[in-house]
PDB file of C-alpha atoms in Angstrom:
ATOM      1  CA  UNK Z   1     -42.991  21.451 -40.990  1.00 67.00           C
ATOM      2  CA  UNK Z   2     -43.518  17.792 -42.654  1.00 79.00           C
ATOM      3  CA  UNK Z   3     -42.454  16.913 -45.671  1.00 77.00           C
ATOM      4  CA  UNK Z   4     -46.144  14.477 -46.534  1.00 82.00           C
ATOM      5  CA  UNK Z   5     -47.604  18.341 -46.818  1.00 85.00           C
ATOM      6  CA  UNK Z   6     -45.578  18.823 -50.189  1.00 88.00           C
ATOM      7  CA  UNK Z   7     -44.619  15.351 -52.050  1.00 89.00           C
ATOM      8  CA  UNK Z   8     -47.123  13.092 -52.928  1.00 91.00           C
ATOM      9  CA  UNK Z   9     -47.560  10.297 -54.796  1.00 92.00           C
ATOM     10  CA  UNK Z  10     -49.564  11.193 -57.885  1.00 94.00           C
ATOM     11  CA  UNK Z  11     -46.601  13.967 -58.627  1.00 96.00           C
ATOM     12  CA  UNK Z  12     -44.072  11.052 -58.761  1.00 96.00           C
ATOM     13  CA  UNK Z  13     -43.377   9.616 -61.975  1.00 96.00           C
ATOM     14  CA  UNK Z  14     -40.497   6.623 -63.011  1.00 94.00           C
ATOM     15  CA  UNK Z  15     -40.972   6.635 -66.305  1.00 92.00           C
ATOM     16  CA  UNK Z  16     -40.248   9.894 -67.614  1.00 94.00           C
ATOM     17  CA  UNK Z  17     -39.969   9.835 -72.203  1.00 91.00           C
ATOM     18  CA  UNK Z  18     -38.878  13.659 -71.937  1.00 93.00           C
ATOM     19  CA  UNK Z  19     -34.960  13.467 -73.510  1.00 93.00           C
ATOM     20  CA  UNK Z  20     -34.644  17.034 -73.070  1.00 93.00           C
ATOM     21  CA  UNK Z  21     -34.569  19.801 -70.219  1.00 93.00           C
ATOM     22  CA  UNK Z  22     -37.888  21.142 -71.504  1.00 94.00           C
ATOM     23  CA  UNK Z  23     -39.731  18.705 -72.033  1.00 95.00           C
ATOM     24  CA  UNK Z  24     -38.869  17.676 -68.658  1.00 96.00           C
ATOM     25  CA  UNK Z  25     -40.030  20.712 -66.535  1.00 96.00           C
ATOM     26  CA  UNK Z  26     -43.283  20.873 -68.520  1.00 96.00           C
ATOM     27  CA  UNK Z  27     -43.827  16.998 -68.159  1.00 96.00           C
ATOM     28  CA  UNK Z  28     -43.476  17.385 -64.640  1.00 97.00           C
ATOM     29  CA  UNK Z  29     -45.099  20.461 -64.575  1.00 97.00           C
ATOM     30  CA  UNK Z  30     -47.892  18.922 -66.624  1.00 96.00           C
ATOM     31  CA  UNK Z  31     -49.124  16.792 -63.721  1.00 95.00           C
ATOM     32  CA  UNK Z  32     -48.623  19.072 -61.238  1.00 97.00           C
ATOM     33  CA  UNK Z  33     -51.742  20.886 -63.641  1.00 97.00           C
ATOM     34  CA  UNK Z  34     -53.046  17.718 -63.627  1.00 96.00           C
ATOM     35  CA  UNK Z  35     -53.198  17.454 -60.040  1.00 95.00           C
ATOM     36  CA  UNK Z  36     -54.630  20.689 -59.255  1.00 96.00           C
ATOM     37  CA  UNK Z  37     -50.761  21.971 -57.510  1.00 96.00           C
ATOM     38  CA  UNK Z  38     -50.374  25.091 -60.427  1.00 97.00           C
ATOM     39  CA  UNK Z  39     -53.214  26.720 -62.491  1.00 96.00           C
ATOM     40  CA  UNK Z  40     -51.028  27.482 -65.647  1.00 96.00           C
ATOM     41  CA  UNK Z  41     -48.064  25.237 -67.676  1.00 96.00           C
ATOM     42  CA  UNK Z  42     -47.147  27.928 -69.024  1.00 96.00           C
ATOM     43  CA  UNK Z  43     -46.768  31.206 -67.055  1.00 96.00           C
ATOM     44  CA  UNK Z  44     -45.809  28.305 -64.210  1.00 96.00           C
ATOM     45  CA  UNK Z  45     -42.928  27.115 -67.164  1.00 96.00           C
ATOM     46  CA  UNK Z  46     -41.947  30.821 -67.371  1.00 95.00           C
ATOM     47  CA  UNK Z  47     -41.361  31.703 -63.763  1.00 94.00           C
ATOM     48  CA  UNK Z  48     -39.043  28.489 -63.600  1.00 95.00           C
ATOM     49  CA  UNK Z  49     -37.020  28.731 -66.542  1.00 93.00           C
ATOM     50  CA  UNK Z  50     -36.752  33.141 -65.105  1.00 89.00           C
ATOM     51  CA  UNK Z  51     -35.078  31.254 -62.193  1.00 86.00           C
ATOM     52  CA  UNK Z  52     -33.182  29.096 -63.961  1.00 85.00           C
ATOM     53  CA  UNK Z  53     -31.541  32.185 -65.636  1.00 86.00           C
ATOM     54  CA  UNK Z  54     -30.021  32.815 -61.984  1.00 87.00           C
ATOM     55  CA  UNK Z  55     -28.012  30.512 -61.926  1.00 82.00           C
ATOM     56  CA  UNK Z  56     -27.589  25.874 -62.634  1.00 81.00           C
ATOM     57  CA  UNK Z  57     -29.859  24.049 -60.213  1.00 88.00           C
ATOM     58  CA  UNK Z  58     -28.153  20.849 -61.260  1.00 88.00           C
ATOM     59  CA  UNK Z  59     -26.558  20.079 -58.289  1.00 87.00           C
ATOM     60  CA  UNK Z  60     -24.357  17.316 -59.233  1.00 85.00           C
ATOM     61  CA  UNK Z  61     -24.076  13.631 -58.826  1.00 88.00           C
ATOM     62  CA  UNK Z  62     -27.469  13.356 -61.809  1.00 90.00           C
ATOM     63  CA  UNK Z  63     -29.836  15.286 -60.011  1.00 92.00           C
ATOM     64  CA  UNK Z  64     -31.921  18.925 -61.249  1.00 93.00           C
ATOM     65  CA  UNK Z  65     -34.013  21.017 -58.613  1.00 93.00           C
ATOM     66  CA  UNK Z  66     -35.566  23.508 -60.980  1.00 94.00           C
ATOM     67  CA  UNK Z  67     -38.422  25.330 -59.451  1.00 89.00           C
ATOM     68  CA  UNK Z  68     -41.002  28.051 -59.838  1.00 89.00           C
ATOM     69  CA  UNK Z  69     -41.919  30.392 -57.596  1.00 89.00           C
ATOM     70  CA  UNK Z  70     -45.185  31.806 -59.022  1.00 93.00           C
ATOM     71  CA  UNK Z  71     -48.509  33.387 -58.039  1.00 94.00           C
ATOM     72  CA  UNK Z  72     -49.545  30.090 -60.801  1.00 96.00           C
ATOM     73  CA  UNK Z  73     -48.571  27.549 -57.668  1.00 95.00           C
ATOM     74  CA  UNK Z  74     -52.661  27.611 -55.870  1.00 96.00           C
ATOM     75  CA  UNK Z  75     -50.481  24.590 -53.468  1.00 94.00           C
ATOM     76  CA  UNK Z  76     -46.607  24.303 -52.789  1.00 93.00           C
ATOM     77  CA  UNK Z  77     -44.923  21.000 -53.948  1.00 94.00           C
ATOM     78  CA  UNK Z  78     -43.028  18.890 -55.567  1.00 95.00           C
ATOM     79  CA  UNK Z  79     -43.022  16.431 -58.729  1.00 97.00           C
ATOM     80  CA  UNK Z  80     -40.259  14.590 -58.415  1.00 96.00           C
ATOM     81  CA  UNK Z  81     -39.465  11.952 -62.072  1.00 96.00           C
ATOM     82  CA  UNK Z  82     -37.175   9.567 -62.905  1.00 95.00           C
ATOM     83  CA  UNK Z  83     -35.663  10.489 -66.349  1.00 93.00           C
ATOM     84  CA  UNK Z  84     -32.988   8.289 -69.181  1.00 92.00           C
ATOM     85  CA  UNK Z  85     -29.838  10.624 -68.665  1.00 92.00           C
ATOM     86  CA  UNK Z  86     -30.081  14.000 -70.188  1.00 93.00           C
ATOM     87  CA  UNK Z  87     -27.810  17.551 -70.569  1.00 90.00           C
ATOM     88  CA  UNK Z  88     -29.306  20.037 -68.389  1.00 88.00           C
ATOM     89  CA  UNK Z  89     -27.298  23.133 -69.754  1.00 75.00           C
ATOM     90  CA  UNK Z  90     -25.199  22.652 -67.163  1.00 63.00           C
ATOM     91  CA  UNK Z  91     -21.258  24.026 -66.671  1.00 64.00           C
ATOM     92  CA  UNK Z  92     -19.959  20.621 -65.890  1.00 67.00           C
ATOM     93  CA  UNK Z  93     -21.734  19.213 -68.441  1.00 74.00           C
ATOM     94  CA  UNK Z  94     -23.359  16.615 -65.330  1.00 82.00           C
ATOM     95  CA  UNK Z  95     -26.145  14.566 -67.134  1.00 91.00           C
ATOM     96  CA  UNK Z  96     -29.497  14.484 -65.561  1.00 93.00           C
ATOM     97  CA  UNK Z  97     -31.556  11.415 -64.044  1.00 93.00           C
ATOM     98  CA  UNK Z  98     -34.052  12.625 -61.295  1.00 93.00           C
ATOM     99  CA  UNK Z  99     -35.234  15.903 -61.074  1.00 95.00           C
ATOM    100  CA  UNK Z 100     -37.068  17.686 -58.155  1.00 95.00           C
ATOM    101  CA  UNK Z 101     -39.470  20.217 -59.466  1.00 96.00           C
ATOM    102  CA  UNK Z 102     -40.508  22.408 -57.399  1.00 94.00           C
ATOM    103  CA  UNK Z 103     -43.880  24.759 -57.494  1.00 95.00           C
ATOM    104  CA  UNK Z 104     -43.769  27.568 -54.783  1.00 91.00           C
ATOM    105  CA  UNK Z 105     -46.554  29.699 -54.290  1.00 90.00           C
ATOM    106  CA  UNK Z 106     -45.716  33.215 -54.230  1.00 88.00           C
ATOM    107  CA  UNK Z 107     -47.097  33.446 -50.142  1.00 84.00           C
ATOM    108  CA  UNK Z 108     -44.423  30.553 -49.605  1.00 80.00           C
ATOM    109  CA  UNK Z 109     -42.004  32.159 -51.340  1.00 79.00           C
ATOM    110  CA  UNK Z 110     -39.253  32.519 -48.051  1.00 79.00           C
ATOM    111  CA  UNK Z 111     -39.686  30.849 -45.144  1.00 79.00           C
ATOM    112  CA  UNK Z 112     -41.911  27.545 -47.023  1.00 81.00           C
ATOM    113  CA  UNK Z 113     -39.407  27.567 -49.741  1.00 78.00           C
ATOM    114  CA  UNK Z 114     -35.691  27.576 -47.987  1.00 80.00           C
ATOM    115  CA  UNK Z 115     -37.190  25.249 -45.354  1.00 85.00           C
ATOM    116  CA  UNK Z 116     -38.361  22.567 -47.824  1.00 85.00           C
ATOM    117  CA  UNK Z 117     -34.994  23.023 -50.085  1.00 84.00           C
ATOM    118  CA  UNK Z 118     -33.696  22.458 -46.791  1.00 85.00           C
ATOM    119  CA  UNK Z 119     -35.099  19.100 -46.164  1.00 87.00           C
ATOM    120  CA  UNK Z 120     -34.193  18.396 -50.018  1.00 87.00           C
ATOM    121  CA  UNK Z 121     -30.921  18.984 -49.930  1.00 86.00           C
ATOM    122  CA  UNK Z 122     -30.137  16.908 -46.168  1.00 85.00           C
ATOM    123  CA  UNK Z 123     -31.922  13.292 -48.008  1.00 86.00           C
ATOM    124  CA  UNK Z 124     -29.323  14.060 -51.431  1.00 86.00           C
ATOM    125  CA  UNK Z 125     -26.158  14.123 -49.077  1.00 87.00           C
ATOM    126  CA  UNK Z 126     -26.517  11.300 -48.019  1.00 86.00           C
ATOM    127  CA  UNK Z 127     -24.990   8.553 -50.958  1.00 88.00           C
ATOM    128  CA  UNK Z 128     -27.226   5.496 -49.313  1.00 90.00           C
ATOM    129  CA  UNK Z 129     -30.425   8.028 -49.879  1.00 88.00           C
ATOM    130  CA  UNK Z 130     -29.566   9.122 -53.589  1.00 89.00           C
ATOM    131  CA  UNK Z 131     -28.611   5.176 -54.570  1.00 89.00           C
ATOM    132  CA  UNK Z 132     -32.206   4.852 -52.842  1.00 90.00           C
ATOM    133  CA  UNK Z 133     -33.272   7.177 -55.359  1.00 89.00           C
ATOM    134  CA  UNK Z 134     -32.195   6.095 -58.263  1.00 87.00           C
ATOM    135  CA  UNK Z 135     -33.013   2.186 -58.070  1.00 90.00           C
ATOM    136  CA  UNK Z 136     -36.895   3.252 -56.495  1.00 92.00           C
ATOM    137  CA  UNK Z 137     -39.076   1.344 -59.376  1.00 92.00           C
ATOM    138  CA  UNK Z 138     -42.192   3.552 -58.439  1.00 94.00           C
ATOM    139  CA  UNK Z 139     -43.930   6.463 -56.792  1.00 95.00           C
ATOM    140  CA  UNK Z 140     -43.868   4.484 -53.664  1.00 94.00           C
ATOM    141  CA  UNK Z 141     -40.768   3.559 -53.497  1.00 93.00           C
ATOM    142  CA  UNK Z 142     -39.190   7.623 -54.032  1.00 92.00           C
ATOM    143  CA  UNK Z 143     -41.473   8.636 -51.819  1.00 91.00           C
ATOM    144  CA  UNK Z 144     -39.729   6.073 -48.400  1.00 90.00           C
ATOM    145  CA  UNK Z 145     -36.515   8.313 -49.440  1.00 88.00           C
ATOM    146  CA  UNK Z 146     -38.822  11.556 -47.665  1.00 83.00           C
ATOM    147  CA  UNK Z 147     -40.964  10.293 -45.644  1.00 83.00           C
TER     148      UNK Z 147
END
């Protein structure tokens, strides 16, 4: 499985305008919709919040990884956004400045989703990678960290 099959430059936004979690999820969902990765923003966001209700997606170090497994996903994809630090409803009150939104087709909800999550987590477990992500100023710089 190759990250290049799920992560595209036009799904990376380094200058998000959102000021809270809801706006951030919606802003990245709009990107997914514009690029034909999902077919219904409202329904997809609802599925993301169903997952949010199961547990905290703020994984620390300023990163959140919300994800929606949804029948409204046409192509399993990742949307990544850099944002001025915002609250993420996490137990430790740590703010988030990088959001990686997983949009997962129902047929990919087990093995593909877990493999993709594992690949992203292994990248995010490296302090050097985290610094490169946080200092990236363009979508291509963000992608270079994953490829």
